[in-house]
Amino acid sequence: MTCVELQQSLAEIENGSTAEQQAHLRTCSSCSALVEELALIIAAAPALLEAEEPSPRVWNSIEIQLRQEGLIRPQRANQPSALSLAASASRSRWGWARLMVPAAALMILIGIYVNQRFRTPQQLVKGQPLAITSEANIAGLNDDELLQEISNQSPALRAQYADSLRRVNDYIADAKRIVDADPYDEEARRSLMEAYQQKSMLFELAMDRSLP
Amino acid sequence: MLNSLRITQAIQHKDSYAASDSIAAGKGNLTDRRQQNSSELSEADAIERAKQGDAEAFQALYDRHKRRVYSLCLRMTANTAEAEDLTQEAFLQLYRKIATFRGESAFSTWLHRLSVNVVLMHLRRKGLPVVSLEETTQGGTEEDTPRKDFGAEDVALAGSIDRLQLQKAVDSLPPGYRTIFVLHDVEGYEHNEIASIVGCSIGNSKSQLHKARMKLRDLLKINRAAKAGKS
């Protein structure tokens, strides 16, 4: 067996254990070194199996997506009672704002549902503003309060939040303008609902971050 | 409407979402507490609870498998941003299908196979060869002999191979070689499984793996020679 033949045979019998391979390896130090070095690589490879940790952002993105798709559903058994939530909320300056977040999100969703379910086509007059969510509802999710919630975070993070807030507000305005122009536009309605959900999620994440 | 879609995409993207690094910042926040609780869940419990839409259960499963899935994605793409996106995609696909998981196979087997498919689909979409385009026949020439590889034969790979060095070398492999090496030597798939996953013959898988190892050996030797030259 030549060096070339040995190397070719290693693709099939990688540890060089056949009689022919052994005979060649006994007389060829270069091929012996090759087999040993390949064995070292094979032995080292499993160390790469769980070598890396993903950035925490990956889970956050997954969680946001799962919530948007409705795959994460609200807990019932382990959820704190309204009383205990109220008690804990009252202990902090922005506690009541925390209660307002899920309430406002719920109001938005109910508003959208009622609007879509019960309005007759005659009521959907072109140009008539939608009763889905008014600016007053959004005031329940006050932008200043959100920025206040994260005021003790790093400037970079605050800037990111402000940017996200601006984007989602633009999105809401954009979708709302289209819905106002054409109340029958189902896609626009879905976009508007999604925009509000994104905003409420942004608040939820800000509240999570600010908890002690 | 295009503008809306653009904004939706932008806000969904991890880099533009301010809250996306919330776990990293601040100790004792809700996410940390969820992580603490999630480690106490058994895998079977977590799967059942995830089927009911329990957020903690989703995170428990993620925490348990994230390193392996992410490492697989990173090794096969050699790109951090792509690996993060693919990890996200793999887990999302998993969670969307979790209600159909009946436990016939191990959950980890199911997840890792799904992750491999996600990465391979991505590579194919990018137009990268899943199997190397180089000649895969086993006919060698004198140039292939170990004595003539890259002129780095003077440096021996004695002792153990440093993980970071190996990682760097794997990242430098051509995509086709890298895929087979990661699937076989890192992930532990057999050649028949690789042939079925990747869509090549068993002989091709064996040949590609051997060439990948040979290439890795050269890369590691060059790396060691460079280090020896510096010191």
XYZ file of C-alpha atoms in Angstrom:
443
model
C 0.000 0.000 0.000
C 1.340 3.433 -0.954
C 0.824 6.687 0.936
C -1.850 7.753 -1.558
C -3.680 4.437 -1.192
C -3.538 4.702 2.568
C -4.952 8.204 2.524
C -7.783 7.106 0.226
C -8.555 4.160 2.449
C -8.886 6.401 5.496
C -12.184 7.732 4.182
C -13.609 4.229 4.679
C -11.554 2.905 7.608
C -10.639 6.059 9.406
C -8.577 4.665 12.263
C -6.154 2.785 10.046
C -6.962 -0.540 11.631
C -6.972 -2.936 8.673
C -4.017 -5.271 8.205
C -2.975 -3.486 5.023
C -3.133 -0.092 6.638
C -1.226 -1.330 9.687
C 1.507 -2.775 7.510
C 1.991 0.575 5.780
C 1.796 2.586 8.997
C 4.581 0.506 10.571
C 6.943 1.608 7.833
C 5.773 5.192 7.191
C 6.182 7.765 9.938
C 4.483 10.472 7.879
C 1.282 8.444 7.453
C 1.409 7.383 11.119
C 1.523 11.050 12.093
C -1.385 11.759 9.751
C -3.563 9.059 11.337
C -2.696 10.294 14.836
C -3.471 13.888 13.954
C -6.790 13.007 12.377
C -7.631 11.068 15.537
C -6.855 14.195 17.576
C -9.254 16.239 15.450
C -11.974 13.592 15.794
C -11.465 13.526 19.560
C -11.587 17.317 19.853
C -14.687 17.833 17.701
C -17.364 16.972 20.307
C -16.117 19.910 22.402
C -17.832 22.144 19.832
C -21.223 20.590 20.552
C -22.424 23.119 23.130
C -19.552 25.535 22.910
C -21.490 28.740 22.386
C -24.175 30.626 24.251
C -26.642 32.649 22.175
C -27.188 36.296 22.987
C -30.086 36.936 25.405
C -31.703 38.880 22.583
C -32.502 35.603 20.844
C -34.912 34.484 23.558
C -36.484 37.917 23.732
C -37.150 37.885 20.002
C -38.614 34.382 20.296
C -40.824 35.442 23.195
C -42.100 38.495 21.347
C -42.932 36.363 18.328
C -44.638 33.695 20.438
C -46.789 36.360 22.083
C -47.658 37.902 18.743
C -48.681 34.513 17.383
C -50.714 33.791 20.500
C -48.699 30.670 21.325
C -47.951 31.978 24.810
C -51.242 32.156 26.614
C -51.960 33.965 29.890
C -51.450 31.876 33.006
C -54.350 31.232 35.302
C -53.254 29.018 38.204
C -49.987 30.763 38.918
C -51.168 34.261 38.203
C -51.161 36.556 41.241
C -54.607 37.649 42.355
C -55.886 41.112 41.557
C -55.641 42.016 45.240
C -51.998 41.008 45.620
C -51.169 42.694 42.348
C -52.870 45.860 43.528
C -51.061 45.696 46.863
C -47.674 45.303 45.230
C -48.499 47.947 42.669
C -49.357 50.510 45.280
C -45.896 50.187 46.791
C -44.144 51.865 43.897
C -44.487 55.170 42.173
C -45.411 53.636 38.836
C -47.251 50.688 40.281
C -50.630 51.707 38.935
C -49.129 52.142 35.516
C -48.298 48.442 35.645
C -51.920 47.609 36.221
C -52.895 49.870 33.382
C -50.716 48.041 30.878
C -52.628 44.770 30.744
C -55.889 46.674 31.224
C -55.135 48.988 28.338
C -53.977 46.108 26.152
C -57.205 44.291 26.974
C -59.268 47.377 26.191
C -57.547 47.715 22.849
C -58.235 44.116 21.934
C -61.846 44.294 23.134
C -62.279 47.549 21.225
C -60.993 45.987 18.050
C -63.126 42.908 18.507
C -66.300 44.868 19.215
C -65.591 47.187 16.352
C -65.071 44.395 13.879
C -67.829 42.155 15.188
C -70.715 44.532 15.739
C -70.351 47.459 13.366
C -72.603 47.210 10.376
C -71.330 48.237 6.967
C -73.616 51.290 7.112
C -71.845 52.451 10.234
C -68.489 52.173 8.528
C -68.766 55.433 6.708
C -65.744 56.386 4.748
C -63.708 58.984 6.566
C -65.393 58.324 9.897
C -62.738 57.851 12.581
C -62.514 54.354 13.972
C -63.622 53.682 17.498
C -61.029 50.943 17.861
C -58.775 52.851 20.132
C -58.707 56.513 20.661
C -55.727 58.566 21.703
C -57.278 58.418 25.169
C -56.720 54.643 25.190
C -53.170 55.163 24.182
C -52.850 57.641 27.007
C -53.389 54.618 29.249
C -50.090 53.489 27.793
C -48.480 56.863 28.263
C -45.238 57.194 26.338
C -43.675 59.455 28.949
C -44.391 56.885 31.614
C -42.657 54.221 29.596
C -39.587 56.371 29.215
C -39.776 57.166 32.941
C -39.892 53.424 33.711
C -36.588 52.860 31.986
C -35.024 56.132 33.098
C -32.503 54.363 35.299
C -31.235 52.221 32.422
C -28.214 53.047 30.294
C -28.472 55.965 27.862
C -28.033 53.586 24.938
C -30.935 51.444 26.076
C -33.112 54.494 26.711
C -32.338 55.681 23.212
C -33.268 52.271 21.821
C -36.583 52.348 23.664
C -37.286 55.868 22.434
C -36.514 54.742 18.916
C -38.740 51.675 19.208
C -41.509 53.826 20.606
C -41.176 56.253 17.732
C -41.288 53.398 15.212
C -44.346 51.787 16.713
C -46.133 55.158 16.962
C -45.324 55.763 13.302
C -46.685 52.331 12.526
C -49.904 53.034 14.443
C -50.316 56.398 12.729
C -49.621 54.880 9.342
C -52.085 52.021 9.809
C -54.694 54.328 11.341
C -54.476 56.712 8.415
C -55.172 53.863 5.989
C -58.025 52.510 8.108
C -59.535 55.993 8.362
C -59.315 56.352 4.609
C -60.854 52.935 3.988
C -62.620 51.345 6.957
C -63.260 48.215 4.872
C -59.542 47.536 4.425
C -59.133 44.313 6.397
C -55.376 44.260 6.006
C -55.118 47.763 7.401
C -57.294 46.800 10.344
C -55.096 43.800 11.055
C -52.011 46.016 10.821
C -53.519 48.485 13.233
C -54.344 45.762 15.716
C -50.827 44.373 15.365
C -49.348 47.825 15.880
C -51.246 48.265 19.138
C -50.185 44.795 20.260
C -46.570 45.670 19.542
C -46.882 48.828 21.565
C -48.451 47.081 24.522
C -45.699 44.470 24.325
C -43.083 47.186 24.374
C -44.642 48.517 27.569
C -44.814 45.055 29.058
C -41.122 44.527 28.433
C -40.294 47.931 29.896
C -42.273 47.056 33.019
C -40.496 43.708 33.314
C -37.185 45.480 33.117
C -38.084 48.036 35.761
C -39.328 45.545 38.382
C -37.079 45.248 41.435
C -49.175 49.670 3.511
C -45.667 48.944 2.390
C -44.456 51.408 4.938
C -46.416 49.580 7.635
C -44.886 46.292 6.648
C -41.450 47.785 6.643
C -41.986 49.181 10.109
C -43.390 45.869 11.317
C -40.351 44.073 10.049
C -38.062 46.666 11.537
C -39.648 46.534 14.933
C -39.698 42.765 14.955
C -36.015 42.614 14.152
C -33.913 42.001 17.217
C -31.458 44.801 16.537
C -34.092 47.478 16.326
C -36.155 46.390 19.274
C -35.052 48.211 22.353
C -36.342 45.586 24.708
C -34.537 42.779 23.002
C -31.670 42.627 25.452
C -33.767 42.905 28.555
C -32.408 39.718 30.080
C -28.881 40.985 29.833
C -29.633 44.107 31.788
C -30.626 44.259 35.413
C -30.637 41.441 37.907
C -33.756 40.115 39.496
C -36.138 41.126 36.760
C -39.084 39.012 35.704
C -37.136 37.229 33.015
C -34.450 36.179 35.476
C -37.060 34.839 37.821
C -38.658 32.939 34.965
C -35.273 31.478 34.105
C -34.806 30.359 37.700
C -38.197 28.658 37.728
C -37.675 27.155 34.303
C -34.624 25.202 35.423
C -36.814 23.374 37.949
C -39.151 21.974 35.291
C -38.528 18.483 33.955
C -38.428 18.210 30.187
C -41.620 16.165 30.025
C -43.440 18.688 32.234
C -42.073 21.564 30.188
C -43.291 19.980 26.949
C -46.766 19.399 28.350
C -46.979 22.915 29.755
C -45.630 24.426 26.537
C -48.475 22.694 24.704
C -50.818 24.705 26.967
C -49.035 27.933 26.060
C -47.052 28.343 29.271
C -44.331 30.986 28.818
C -42.099 29.492 31.525
C -42.210 26.112 29.854
C -41.195 27.580 26.514
C -38.262 29.255 28.193
C -37.329 26.086 30.105
C -37.067 24.175 26.841
C -35.114 26.992 25.269
C -32.684 27.178 28.192
C -32.133 23.448 28.079
C -31.304 23.269 24.385
C -30.177 26.743 23.337
C -26.433 26.091 23.516
C -26.538 23.048 21.333
C -28.862 24.546 18.746
C -26.968 27.823 18.612
C -23.579 26.095 18.450
C -24.835 23.974 15.562
C -26.099 27.048 13.714
C -22.907 28.980 14.380
C -20.597 26.163 13.300
C -22.532 25.569 10.111
C -22.830 29.227 9.111
C -19.696 30.678 10.749
C -21.683 33.858 11.235
C -23.022 35.087 14.584
C -25.957 37.113 13.267
C -27.118 34.327 10.961
C -26.718 31.789 13.749
C -28.898 33.877 16.062
C -31.590 34.259 13.424
C -31.511 30.541 12.672
C -31.655 29.623 16.356
C -34.707 31.822 16.660
C -36.264 30.245 13.587
C -35.555 26.704 14.804
C -37.165 27.308 18.193
C -40.144 29.104 16.661
C -40.735 26.197 14.296
C -40.431 23.838 17.240
C -42.930 25.772 19.339
C -45.393 26.030 16.471
C -45.304 22.252 16.093
C -44.990 21.282 19.732
C -48.648 20.307 20.030
C -47.960 17.519 17.551
C -45.062 16.079 19.564
C -46.152 12.656 20.793
C -42.876 11.529 22.315
C -42.136 8.693 19.864
C -38.586 9.982 19.530
C -36.485 11.928 21.999
C -37.413 15.565 22.109
C -33.768 16.582 21.656
C -33.464 14.370 18.555
C -36.547 16.018 17.114
C -35.284 19.513 17.876
C -31.775 18.948 16.573
C -32.984 17.385 13.367
C -35.342 20.303 12.905
C -32.473 22.736 13.567
C -30.262 21.011 11.019
C -33.055 21.310 8.448
C -33.485 25.005 9.229
C -29.764 25.626 8.681
C -29.601 23.542 5.510
C -32.617 25.358 4.086
C -30.889 28.620 4.862
C -27.677 27.532 3.158
C -29.610 26.384 0.128
C -31.514 29.661 -0.019
C -28.198 31.494 0.044
C -27.004 29.341 -2.800
C -24.209 27.835 -0.739
C -23.357 24.217 -1.483
C -24.584 21.895 1.248
C -22.159 19.342 -0.102
C -18.855 20.604 -1.426
C -18.744 21.234 -5.151
C -15.181 19.980 -5.271
C -14.412 16.661 -6.883
C -15.819 14.027 -4.580
C -14.427 10.931 -6.224
C -11.904 9.130 -4.147
C -9.201 9.021 -6.786
C -6.220 10.766 -5.258
C -3.008 11.957 -6.759
C 0.478 12.338 -5.452
C -0.428 15.949 -4.535
C -2.887 14.629 -1.973
C -0.292 12.815 0.030
C 0.279 14.048 3.549
C 3.878 14.958 2.864
C 2.930 17.712 0.432
C 0.052 19.428 2.233
C 0.418 23.186 2.301
C 4.051 23.008 3.368
C 3.035 22.930 7.016
C 4.194 19.380 7.609
C 6.955 20.427 9.976
C 4.523 21.386 12.720
C 3.054 18.395 14.487
C -0.407 18.472 16.040
C 0.830 16.879 19.238
C -1.146 16.728 22.452
C -4.710 17.984 22.472
C -6.272 20.461 20.093
C -7.426 23.706 21.595
C -11.186 24.193 21.204
C -10.911 27.780 20.027
C -8.318 26.861 17.422
C -10.502 24.059 16.158
C -13.501 26.358 16.120
C -11.587 28.897 14.044
C -10.396 26.203 11.664
C -13.921 24.786 11.243
C -15.198 28.266 10.476
C -12.574 28.516 7.726
C -13.676 25.312 6.004
C -15.583 25.568 2.736
C -19.347 25.342 3.539
C -19.793 21.863 2.064
C -16.946 20.335 4.062
C -18.072 22.202 7.154
C -21.601 20.810 6.965
C -20.471 17.198 6.819
C -17.801 17.659 9.503
C -20.233 19.340 11.914
C -22.959 16.779 11.325
C -20.656 13.762 11.716
C -17.851 14.642 14.087
C -19.595 17.284 16.202
C -23.260 16.287 16.154
C -22.650 12.558 15.925
C -24.822 11.723 12.921
C -23.979 8.542 11.000
C -23.109 8.662 7.317
C -26.430 7.101 6.305
C -28.296 9.762 8.282
C -26.186 12.534 6.742
C -26.795 11.132 3.283
C -30.518 11.277 3.927
C -30.477 14.750 5.525
C -28.184 16.382 2.997
C -29.259 14.420 -0.045
C -25.987 12.807 -1.076
C -24.641 9.266 -1.219
C -23.060 7.578 1.797
C -19.776 7.326 -0.098
C -19.905 11.024 -0.841
C -20.482 11.811 2.815
C -17.487 9.679 3.818
C -15.280 11.222 1.184
C -16.303 14.768 2.106
C -15.704 14.095 5.770
C -12.229 12.770 5.126
C -11.379 15.776 3.016
C -12.796 18.094 5.645
C -10.570 16.512 8.305
C -7.534 16.749 6.047
C -8.267 20.400 5.408
C -8.749 21.023 9.116
C -5.415 19.398 9.842
C -3.746 21.733 7.382
C -5.495 24.775 8.822
C -4.529 23.816 12.364
C -0.932 23.248 11.322
C -0.751 26.585 9.558
C -2.204 28.222 12.640
C 0.350 26.539 14.908
C 3.189 27.389 12.548
C 2.102 31.041 12.559
C 1.977 31.055 16.350
C 5.376 29.392 16.603
C 6.765 31.980 14.199
C 5.525 34.833 16.381
C 6.913 33.471 19.641
